PDB file of C-alpha atoms in Angstrom:
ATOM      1  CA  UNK C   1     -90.496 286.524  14.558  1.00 97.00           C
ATOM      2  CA  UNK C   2     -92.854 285.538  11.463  1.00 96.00           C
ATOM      3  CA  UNK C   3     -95.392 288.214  10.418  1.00 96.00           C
ATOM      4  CA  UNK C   4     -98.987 287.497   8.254  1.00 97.00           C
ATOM      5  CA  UNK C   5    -100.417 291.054   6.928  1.00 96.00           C
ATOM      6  CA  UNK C   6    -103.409 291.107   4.849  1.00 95.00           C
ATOM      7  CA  UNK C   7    -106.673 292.773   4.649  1.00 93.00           C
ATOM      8  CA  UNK C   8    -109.962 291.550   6.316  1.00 91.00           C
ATOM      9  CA  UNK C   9    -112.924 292.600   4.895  1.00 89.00           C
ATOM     10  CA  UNK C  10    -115.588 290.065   6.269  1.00 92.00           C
ATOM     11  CA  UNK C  11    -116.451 288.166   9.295  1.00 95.00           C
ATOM     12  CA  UNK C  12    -116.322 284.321   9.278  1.00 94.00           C
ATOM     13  CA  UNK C  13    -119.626 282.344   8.547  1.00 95.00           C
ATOM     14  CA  UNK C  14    -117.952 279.535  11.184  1.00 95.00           C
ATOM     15  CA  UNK C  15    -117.351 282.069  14.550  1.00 94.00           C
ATOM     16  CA  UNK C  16    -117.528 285.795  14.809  1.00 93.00           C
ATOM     17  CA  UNK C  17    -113.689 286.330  13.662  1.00 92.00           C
ATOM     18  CA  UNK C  18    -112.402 288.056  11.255  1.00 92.00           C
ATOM     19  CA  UNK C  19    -111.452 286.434   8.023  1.00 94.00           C
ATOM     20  CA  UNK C  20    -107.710 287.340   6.355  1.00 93.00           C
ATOM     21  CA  UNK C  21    -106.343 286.943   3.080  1.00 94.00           C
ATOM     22  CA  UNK C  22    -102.859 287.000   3.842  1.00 95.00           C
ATOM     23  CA  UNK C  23    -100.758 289.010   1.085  1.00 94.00           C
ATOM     24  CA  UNK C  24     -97.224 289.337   2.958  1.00 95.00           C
ATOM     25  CA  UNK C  25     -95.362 287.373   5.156  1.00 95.00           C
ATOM     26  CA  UNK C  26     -92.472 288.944   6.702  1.00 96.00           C
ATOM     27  CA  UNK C  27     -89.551 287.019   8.782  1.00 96.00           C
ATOM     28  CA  UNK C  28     -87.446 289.075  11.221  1.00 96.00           C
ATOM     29  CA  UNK C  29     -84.772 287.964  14.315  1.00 97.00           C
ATOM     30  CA  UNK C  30     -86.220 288.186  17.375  1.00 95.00           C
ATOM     31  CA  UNK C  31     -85.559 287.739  21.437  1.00 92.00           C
ATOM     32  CA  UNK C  32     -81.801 287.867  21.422  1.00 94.00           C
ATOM     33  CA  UNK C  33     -81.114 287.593  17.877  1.00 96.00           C
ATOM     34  CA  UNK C  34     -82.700 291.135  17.467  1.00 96.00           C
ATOM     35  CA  UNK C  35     -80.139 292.460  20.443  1.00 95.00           C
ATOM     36  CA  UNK C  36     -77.730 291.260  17.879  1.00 96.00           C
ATOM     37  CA  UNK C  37     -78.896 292.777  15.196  1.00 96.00           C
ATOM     38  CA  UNK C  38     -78.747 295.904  17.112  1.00 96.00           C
ATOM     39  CA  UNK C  39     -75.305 295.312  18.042  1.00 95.00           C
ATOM     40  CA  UNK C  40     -74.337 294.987  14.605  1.00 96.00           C
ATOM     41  CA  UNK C  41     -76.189 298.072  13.233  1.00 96.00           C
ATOM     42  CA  UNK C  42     -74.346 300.313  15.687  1.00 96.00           C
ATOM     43  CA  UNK C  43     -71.113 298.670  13.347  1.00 95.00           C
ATOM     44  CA  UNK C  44     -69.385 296.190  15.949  1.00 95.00           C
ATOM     45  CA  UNK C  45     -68.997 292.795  15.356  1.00 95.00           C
ATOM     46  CA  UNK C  46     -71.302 289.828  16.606  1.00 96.00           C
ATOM     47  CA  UNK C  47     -70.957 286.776  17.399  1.00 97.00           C
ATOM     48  CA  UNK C  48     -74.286 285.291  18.314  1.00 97.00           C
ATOM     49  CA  UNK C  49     -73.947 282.106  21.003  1.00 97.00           C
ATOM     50  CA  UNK C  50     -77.222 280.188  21.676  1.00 95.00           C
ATOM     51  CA  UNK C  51     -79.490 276.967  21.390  1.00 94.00           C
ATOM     52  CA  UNK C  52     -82.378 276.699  18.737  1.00 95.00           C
ATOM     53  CA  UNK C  53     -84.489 273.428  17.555  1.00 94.00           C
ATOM     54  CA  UNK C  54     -82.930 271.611  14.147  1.00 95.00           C
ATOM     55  CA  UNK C  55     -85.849 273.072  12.228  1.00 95.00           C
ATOM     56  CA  UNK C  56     -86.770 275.578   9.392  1.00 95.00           C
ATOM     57  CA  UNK C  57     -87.047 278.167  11.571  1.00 96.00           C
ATOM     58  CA  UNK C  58     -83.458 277.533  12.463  1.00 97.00           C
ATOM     59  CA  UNK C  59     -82.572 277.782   9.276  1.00 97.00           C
ATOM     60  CA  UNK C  60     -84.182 280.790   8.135  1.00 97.00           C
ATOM     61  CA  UNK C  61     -82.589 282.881  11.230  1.00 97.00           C
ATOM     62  CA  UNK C  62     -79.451 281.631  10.472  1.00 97.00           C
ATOM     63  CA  UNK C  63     -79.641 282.902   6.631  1.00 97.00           C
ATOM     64  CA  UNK C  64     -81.260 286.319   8.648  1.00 97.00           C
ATOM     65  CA  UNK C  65     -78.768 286.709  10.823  1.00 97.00           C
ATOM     66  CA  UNK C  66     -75.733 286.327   7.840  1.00 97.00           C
ATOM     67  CA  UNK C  67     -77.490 288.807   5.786  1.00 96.00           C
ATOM     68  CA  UNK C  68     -76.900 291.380   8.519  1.00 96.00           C
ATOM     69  CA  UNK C  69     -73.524 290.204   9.210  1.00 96.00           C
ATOM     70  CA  UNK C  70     -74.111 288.336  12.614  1.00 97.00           C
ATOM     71  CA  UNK C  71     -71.717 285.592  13.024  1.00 96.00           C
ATOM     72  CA  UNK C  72     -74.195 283.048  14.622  1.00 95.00           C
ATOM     73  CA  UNK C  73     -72.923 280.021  16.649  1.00 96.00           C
ATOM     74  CA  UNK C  74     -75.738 277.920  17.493  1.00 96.00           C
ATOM     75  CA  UNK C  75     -76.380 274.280  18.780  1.00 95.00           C
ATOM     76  CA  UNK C  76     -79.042 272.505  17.481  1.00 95.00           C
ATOM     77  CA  UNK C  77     -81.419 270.395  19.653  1.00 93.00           C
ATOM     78  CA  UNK C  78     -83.510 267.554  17.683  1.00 89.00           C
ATOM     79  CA  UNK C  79     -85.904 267.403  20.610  1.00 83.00           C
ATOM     80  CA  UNK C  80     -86.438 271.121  21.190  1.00 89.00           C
ATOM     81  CA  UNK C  81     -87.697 273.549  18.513  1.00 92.00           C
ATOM     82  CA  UNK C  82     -86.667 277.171  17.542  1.00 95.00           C
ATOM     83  CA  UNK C  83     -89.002 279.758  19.492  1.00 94.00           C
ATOM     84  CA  UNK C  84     -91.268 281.416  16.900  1.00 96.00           C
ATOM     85  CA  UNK C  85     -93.858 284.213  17.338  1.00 97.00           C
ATOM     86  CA  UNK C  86     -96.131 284.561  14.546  1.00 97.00           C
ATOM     87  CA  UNK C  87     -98.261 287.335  14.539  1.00 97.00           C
ATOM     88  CA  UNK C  88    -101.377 288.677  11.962  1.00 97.00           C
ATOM     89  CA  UNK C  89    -101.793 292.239  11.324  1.00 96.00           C
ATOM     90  CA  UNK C  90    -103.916 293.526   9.502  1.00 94.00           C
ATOM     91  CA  UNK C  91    -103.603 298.048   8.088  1.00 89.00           C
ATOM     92  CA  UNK C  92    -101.074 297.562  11.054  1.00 87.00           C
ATOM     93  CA  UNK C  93    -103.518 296.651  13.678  1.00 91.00           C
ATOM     94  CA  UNK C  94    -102.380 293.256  15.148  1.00 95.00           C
ATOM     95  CA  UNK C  95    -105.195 290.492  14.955  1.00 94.00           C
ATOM     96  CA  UNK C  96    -103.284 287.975  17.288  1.00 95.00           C
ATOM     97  CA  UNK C  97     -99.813 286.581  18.077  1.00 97.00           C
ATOM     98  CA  UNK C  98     -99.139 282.824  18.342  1.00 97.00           C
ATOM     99  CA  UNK C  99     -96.239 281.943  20.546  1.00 96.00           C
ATOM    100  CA  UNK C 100     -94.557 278.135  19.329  1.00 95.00           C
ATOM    101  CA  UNK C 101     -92.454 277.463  22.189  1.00 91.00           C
ATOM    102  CA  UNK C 102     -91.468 274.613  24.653  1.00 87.00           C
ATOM    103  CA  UNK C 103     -88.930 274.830  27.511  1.00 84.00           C
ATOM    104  CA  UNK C 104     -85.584 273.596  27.179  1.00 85.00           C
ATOM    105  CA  UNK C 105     -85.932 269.522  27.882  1.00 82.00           C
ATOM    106  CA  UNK C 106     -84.655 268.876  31.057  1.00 81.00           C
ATOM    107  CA  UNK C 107     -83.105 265.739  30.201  1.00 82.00           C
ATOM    108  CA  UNK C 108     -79.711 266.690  27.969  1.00 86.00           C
ATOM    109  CA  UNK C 109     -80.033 270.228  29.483  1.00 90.00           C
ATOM    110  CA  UNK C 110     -77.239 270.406  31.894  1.00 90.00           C
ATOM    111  CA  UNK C 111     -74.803 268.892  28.955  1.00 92.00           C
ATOM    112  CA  UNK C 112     -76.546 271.661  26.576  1.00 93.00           C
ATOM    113  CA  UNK C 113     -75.692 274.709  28.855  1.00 92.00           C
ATOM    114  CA  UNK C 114     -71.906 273.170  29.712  1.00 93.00           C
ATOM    115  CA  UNK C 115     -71.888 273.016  25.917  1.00 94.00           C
ATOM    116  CA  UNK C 116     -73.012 276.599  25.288  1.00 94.00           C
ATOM    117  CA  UNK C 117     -70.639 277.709  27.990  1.00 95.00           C
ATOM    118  CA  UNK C 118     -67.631 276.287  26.168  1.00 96.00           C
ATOM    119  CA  UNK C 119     -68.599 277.845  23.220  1.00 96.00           C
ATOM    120  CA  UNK C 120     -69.376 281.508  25.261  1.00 96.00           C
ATOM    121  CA  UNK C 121     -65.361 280.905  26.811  1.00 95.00           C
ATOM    122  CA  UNK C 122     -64.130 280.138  23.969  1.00 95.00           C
ATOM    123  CA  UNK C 123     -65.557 283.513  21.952  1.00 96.00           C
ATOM    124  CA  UNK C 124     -64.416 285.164  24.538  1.00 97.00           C
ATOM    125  CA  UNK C 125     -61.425 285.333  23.725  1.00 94.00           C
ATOM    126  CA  UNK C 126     -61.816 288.115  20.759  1.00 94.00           C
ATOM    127  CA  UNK C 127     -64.746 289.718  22.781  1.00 96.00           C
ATOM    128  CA  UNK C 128     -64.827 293.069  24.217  1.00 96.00           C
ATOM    129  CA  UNK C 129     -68.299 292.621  25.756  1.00 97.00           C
ATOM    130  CA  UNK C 130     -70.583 289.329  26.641  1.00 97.00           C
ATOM    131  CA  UNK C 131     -74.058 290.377  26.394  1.00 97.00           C
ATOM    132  CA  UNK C 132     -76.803 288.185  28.084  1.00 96.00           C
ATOM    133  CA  UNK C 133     -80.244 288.470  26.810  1.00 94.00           C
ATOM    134  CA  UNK C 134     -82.267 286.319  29.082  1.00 88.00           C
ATOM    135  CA  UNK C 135     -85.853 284.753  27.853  1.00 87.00           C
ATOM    136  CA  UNK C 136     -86.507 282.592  30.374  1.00 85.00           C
ATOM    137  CA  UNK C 137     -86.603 279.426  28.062  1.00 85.00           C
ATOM    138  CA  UNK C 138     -83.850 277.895  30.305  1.00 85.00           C
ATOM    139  CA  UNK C 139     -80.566 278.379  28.396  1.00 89.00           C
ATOM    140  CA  UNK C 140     -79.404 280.425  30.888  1.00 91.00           C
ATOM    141  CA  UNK C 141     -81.116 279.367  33.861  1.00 89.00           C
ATOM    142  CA  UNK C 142     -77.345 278.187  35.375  1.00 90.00           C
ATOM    143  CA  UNK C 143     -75.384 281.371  34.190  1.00 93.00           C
ATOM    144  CA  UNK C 144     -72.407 281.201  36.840  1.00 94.00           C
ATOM    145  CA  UNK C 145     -69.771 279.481  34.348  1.00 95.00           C
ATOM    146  CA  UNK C 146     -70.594 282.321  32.226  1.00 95.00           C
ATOM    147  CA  UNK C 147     -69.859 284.910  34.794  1.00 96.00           C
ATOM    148  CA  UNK C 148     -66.621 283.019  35.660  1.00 95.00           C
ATOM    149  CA  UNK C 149     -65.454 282.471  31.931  1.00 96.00           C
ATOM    150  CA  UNK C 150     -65.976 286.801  31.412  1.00 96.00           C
ATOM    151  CA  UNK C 151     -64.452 287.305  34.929  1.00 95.00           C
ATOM    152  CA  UNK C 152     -61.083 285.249  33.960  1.00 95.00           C
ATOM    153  CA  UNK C 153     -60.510 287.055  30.617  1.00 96.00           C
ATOM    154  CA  UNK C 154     -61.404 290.327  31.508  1.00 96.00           C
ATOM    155  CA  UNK C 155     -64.380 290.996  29.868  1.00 97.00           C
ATOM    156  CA  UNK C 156     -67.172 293.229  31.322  1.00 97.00           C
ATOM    157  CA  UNK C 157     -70.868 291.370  31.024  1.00 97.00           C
ATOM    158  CA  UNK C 158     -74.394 293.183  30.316  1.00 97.00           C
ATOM    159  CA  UNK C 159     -77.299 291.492  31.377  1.00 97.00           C
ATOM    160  CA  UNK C 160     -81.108 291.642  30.226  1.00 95.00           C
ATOM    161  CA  UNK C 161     -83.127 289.924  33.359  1.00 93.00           C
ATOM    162  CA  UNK C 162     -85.788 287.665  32.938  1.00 89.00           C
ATOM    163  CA  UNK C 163     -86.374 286.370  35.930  1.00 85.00           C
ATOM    164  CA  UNK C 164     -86.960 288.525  39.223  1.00 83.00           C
ATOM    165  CA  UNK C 165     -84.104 286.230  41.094  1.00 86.00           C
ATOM    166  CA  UNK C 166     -81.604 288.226  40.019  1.00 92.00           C
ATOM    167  CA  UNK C 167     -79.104 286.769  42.482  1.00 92.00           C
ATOM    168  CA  UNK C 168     -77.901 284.036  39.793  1.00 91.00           C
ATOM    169  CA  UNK C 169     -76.498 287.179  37.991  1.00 94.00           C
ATOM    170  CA  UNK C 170     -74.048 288.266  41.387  1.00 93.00           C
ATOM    171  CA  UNK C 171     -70.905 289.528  39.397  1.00 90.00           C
ATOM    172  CA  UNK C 172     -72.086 290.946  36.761  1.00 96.00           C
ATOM    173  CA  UNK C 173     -71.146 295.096  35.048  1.00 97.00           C
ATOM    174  CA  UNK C 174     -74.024 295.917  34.070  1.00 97.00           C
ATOM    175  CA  UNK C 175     -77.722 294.780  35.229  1.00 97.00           C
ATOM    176  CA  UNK C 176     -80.797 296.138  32.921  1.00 96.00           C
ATOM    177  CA  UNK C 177     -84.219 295.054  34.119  1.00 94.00           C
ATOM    178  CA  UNK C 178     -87.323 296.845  33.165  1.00 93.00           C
ATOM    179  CA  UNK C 179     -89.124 298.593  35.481  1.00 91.00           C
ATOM    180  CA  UNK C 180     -92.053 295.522  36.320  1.00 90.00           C
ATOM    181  CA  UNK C 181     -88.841 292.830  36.375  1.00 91.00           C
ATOM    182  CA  UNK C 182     -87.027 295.694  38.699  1.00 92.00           C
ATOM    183  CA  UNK C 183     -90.110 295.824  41.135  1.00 90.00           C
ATOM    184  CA  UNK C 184     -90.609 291.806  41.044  1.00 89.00           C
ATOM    185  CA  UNK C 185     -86.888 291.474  42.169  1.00 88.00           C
ATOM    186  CA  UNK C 186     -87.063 294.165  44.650  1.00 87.00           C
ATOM    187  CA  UNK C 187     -90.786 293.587  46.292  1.00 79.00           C
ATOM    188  CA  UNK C 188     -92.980 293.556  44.502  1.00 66.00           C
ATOM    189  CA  UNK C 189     -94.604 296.669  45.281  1.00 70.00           C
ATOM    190  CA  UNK C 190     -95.511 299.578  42.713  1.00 71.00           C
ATOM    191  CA  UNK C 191     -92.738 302.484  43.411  1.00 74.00           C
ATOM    192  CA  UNK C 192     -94.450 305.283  44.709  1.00 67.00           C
ATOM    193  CA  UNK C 193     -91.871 307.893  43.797  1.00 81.00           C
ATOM    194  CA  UNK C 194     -88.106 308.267  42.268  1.00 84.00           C
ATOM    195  CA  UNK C 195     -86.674 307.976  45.939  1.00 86.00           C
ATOM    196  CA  UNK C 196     -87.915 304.824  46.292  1.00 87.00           C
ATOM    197  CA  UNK C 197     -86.422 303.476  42.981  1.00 88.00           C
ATOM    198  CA  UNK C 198     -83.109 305.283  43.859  1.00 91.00           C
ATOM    199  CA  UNK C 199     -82.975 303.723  47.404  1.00 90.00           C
ATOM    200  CA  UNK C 200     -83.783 299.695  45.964  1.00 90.00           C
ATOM    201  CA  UNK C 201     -81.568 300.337  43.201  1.00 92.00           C
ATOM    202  CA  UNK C 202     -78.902 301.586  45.391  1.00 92.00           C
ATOM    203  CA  UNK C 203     -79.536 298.223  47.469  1.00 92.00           C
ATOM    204  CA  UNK C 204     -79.719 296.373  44.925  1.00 92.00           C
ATOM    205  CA  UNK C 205     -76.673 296.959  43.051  1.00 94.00           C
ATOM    206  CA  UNK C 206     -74.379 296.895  46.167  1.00 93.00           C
ATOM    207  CA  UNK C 207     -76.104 293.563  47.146  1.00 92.00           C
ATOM    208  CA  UNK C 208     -75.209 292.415  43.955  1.00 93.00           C
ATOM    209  CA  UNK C 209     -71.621 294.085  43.289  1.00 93.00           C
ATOM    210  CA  UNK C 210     -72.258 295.072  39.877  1.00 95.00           C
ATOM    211  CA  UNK C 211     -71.172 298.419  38.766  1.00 96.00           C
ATOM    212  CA  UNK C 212     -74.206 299.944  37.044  1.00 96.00           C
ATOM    213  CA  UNK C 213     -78.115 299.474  37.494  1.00 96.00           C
ATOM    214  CA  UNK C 214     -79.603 300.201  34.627  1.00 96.00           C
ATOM    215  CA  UNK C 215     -83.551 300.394  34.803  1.00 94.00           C
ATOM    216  CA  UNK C 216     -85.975 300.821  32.056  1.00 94.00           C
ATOM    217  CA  UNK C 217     -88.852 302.624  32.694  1.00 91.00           C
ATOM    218  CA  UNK C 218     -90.908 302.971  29.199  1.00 90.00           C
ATOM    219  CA  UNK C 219     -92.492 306.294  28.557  1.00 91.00           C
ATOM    220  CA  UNK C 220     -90.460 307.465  31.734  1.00 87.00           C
ATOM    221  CA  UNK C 221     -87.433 306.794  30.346  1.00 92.00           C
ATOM    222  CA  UNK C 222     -84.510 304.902  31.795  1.00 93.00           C
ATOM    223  CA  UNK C 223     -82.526 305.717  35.446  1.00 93.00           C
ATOM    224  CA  UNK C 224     -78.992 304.821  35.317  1.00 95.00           C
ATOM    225  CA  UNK C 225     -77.522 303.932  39.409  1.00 94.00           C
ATOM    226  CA  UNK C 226     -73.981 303.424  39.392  1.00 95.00           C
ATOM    227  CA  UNK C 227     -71.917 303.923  42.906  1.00 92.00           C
ATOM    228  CA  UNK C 228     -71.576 307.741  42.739  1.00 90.00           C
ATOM    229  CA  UNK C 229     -74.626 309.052  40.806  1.00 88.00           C
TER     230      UNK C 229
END
C-alpha cells in the first residue's frame, strides 16, 4: 500500500480536477502482509508464505515486513508484478486509489502454487496456526494441498474468503467471511434478520465440517457459529 498526501489548493487549467503537490509519501504492508503484521503485533511469530513480482515493490515490503519482525518467504515471479494500491489523500480526504495489479499468469501457475505449497508444508512444521488470507489474485485458487499439508501435522487453519465458492475451503477450523462474501456464498439474498444468518451459518458450517463460522458484520459487529452456540 503506497500513500501520496499533499494539499490541493487549485483546480487544473487541463480538466476540472484537483491539482496536488504531494509532500509525503507513505509505504505500508497491505492484503495479507498487513494480517501479518497484525499477527506479529499481538507478539507471535510470523512467517509470511506468498508470491510477489521481482520488482521494487517487492523489495520495499520485504525491508517492511523485517522492520516489524515478519519472517517473509516469498517467490518471485519475473512475469507477474507485486500488487500495489496507491492512493492520494489530501487533509485525510482520499482523492483516488490506483490499483496496479494483474492475475497470476496462467502459464507457470500450477508449478507456482505446488511451489508455494512446499514451502507452506514445510513451515509447517514449527507452526501452531496456518492462516489463509485470500485476495483472489489466484495464489490460492487450488488450496486443497494446503488443507492436506495442515491436516497431516496437526495444525488448525483460519481462513479469510475471497471468493463466494467456499467449498474449495471443505476442512478447514475456522471460516471468516464478511457479511456480503457470507451472503454471496449462501444466496445471495440480503438477510432479513439474525435467524436467518444463524440458520445459513449453521448450514453452512456443517456442510463444510469446519468447527467455527466466523462472520463479520461491520458496524454490527461479528457472530461467532460454532456446533453448540
Amino acid at each position: 500500500d503506497r500513500y501520496w498526501s499533499g494539499a490541493a489548493r487549485r483546480i487544473s487549467p487541463e480538466a476540472p480536477v484537483p491539482v496536488l503537490r504531494v509532500d509525503a509519501e507513505d509505504l505500508r504492508p497491505g492484503g495479507a502482509a498487513n494480517v501479518a503484521l497484525g499477527v506479529a503485533a499481538l507478539g507471535a511469530r510470523c512467517a509470511l508464505i506468498g508470491l510477489t513480482g521481482d520488482d521494487a515493490e517487492a523489495d520495499a515490503l520485504e525491508r517492511l515486513l523485517t522492520a516489524a519482525g515478519v519472517d517473509g518467504r516469498f517467490e518471485r515471479v519475473a512475469a507477474w508484478r507485486t500488487t500495489t494500491k496507491l492512493r492520494v489523500t489530501s487533509r485525510a480526504q482520499q482523492l483516488i486509489r490506483l490499483d496496479f495489479e494483474t492475475p497470476l499468469p496462467e502459464q507457470g501457475a500450477p508449478a507456482l502454487r505446488r511451489s508455494l505449497a512446499a514451502a507452506v508444508d514445510q513451515a509447517l512444521a514449527e507452526a501452531n496456526v496456518l492462516l489463509c488470507s485470500d485476495y483472489a489474485k489466484g495464489v490460492l485458487a487450488e488450496p486443497e494441498p494446503l488443507l492436506a499439508a495442515a491436516q497431516r501435522a496437526g495444525v488448525p487453519v483460519v481462513v479469510d474468503p475471497k471468493e463466494p465458492d467456499f467449498e474449495r475451503w471443505r476442512g478447514a477450523t475456522v471460516l471468516k467471511p464478511n457479511l456480503a462474501e457470507f451472503v454471496a456464498a449462501t444466496g445471495g439474498d440480503a438477510l432479513a434478520d439474525q435467524d436467518t444468518l444463524h440458520a445459513r451459518g449453521a448450514a453452512l458450517r456443517e456442510r463444510l465440517g469446519v468447527e467455527a463460522l466466523l462472520v463479520t458484520r461491520g458496524e454490527g459487529g461479528m457472530t461467532l457459529l460454532t456446533a453448540d452456540a
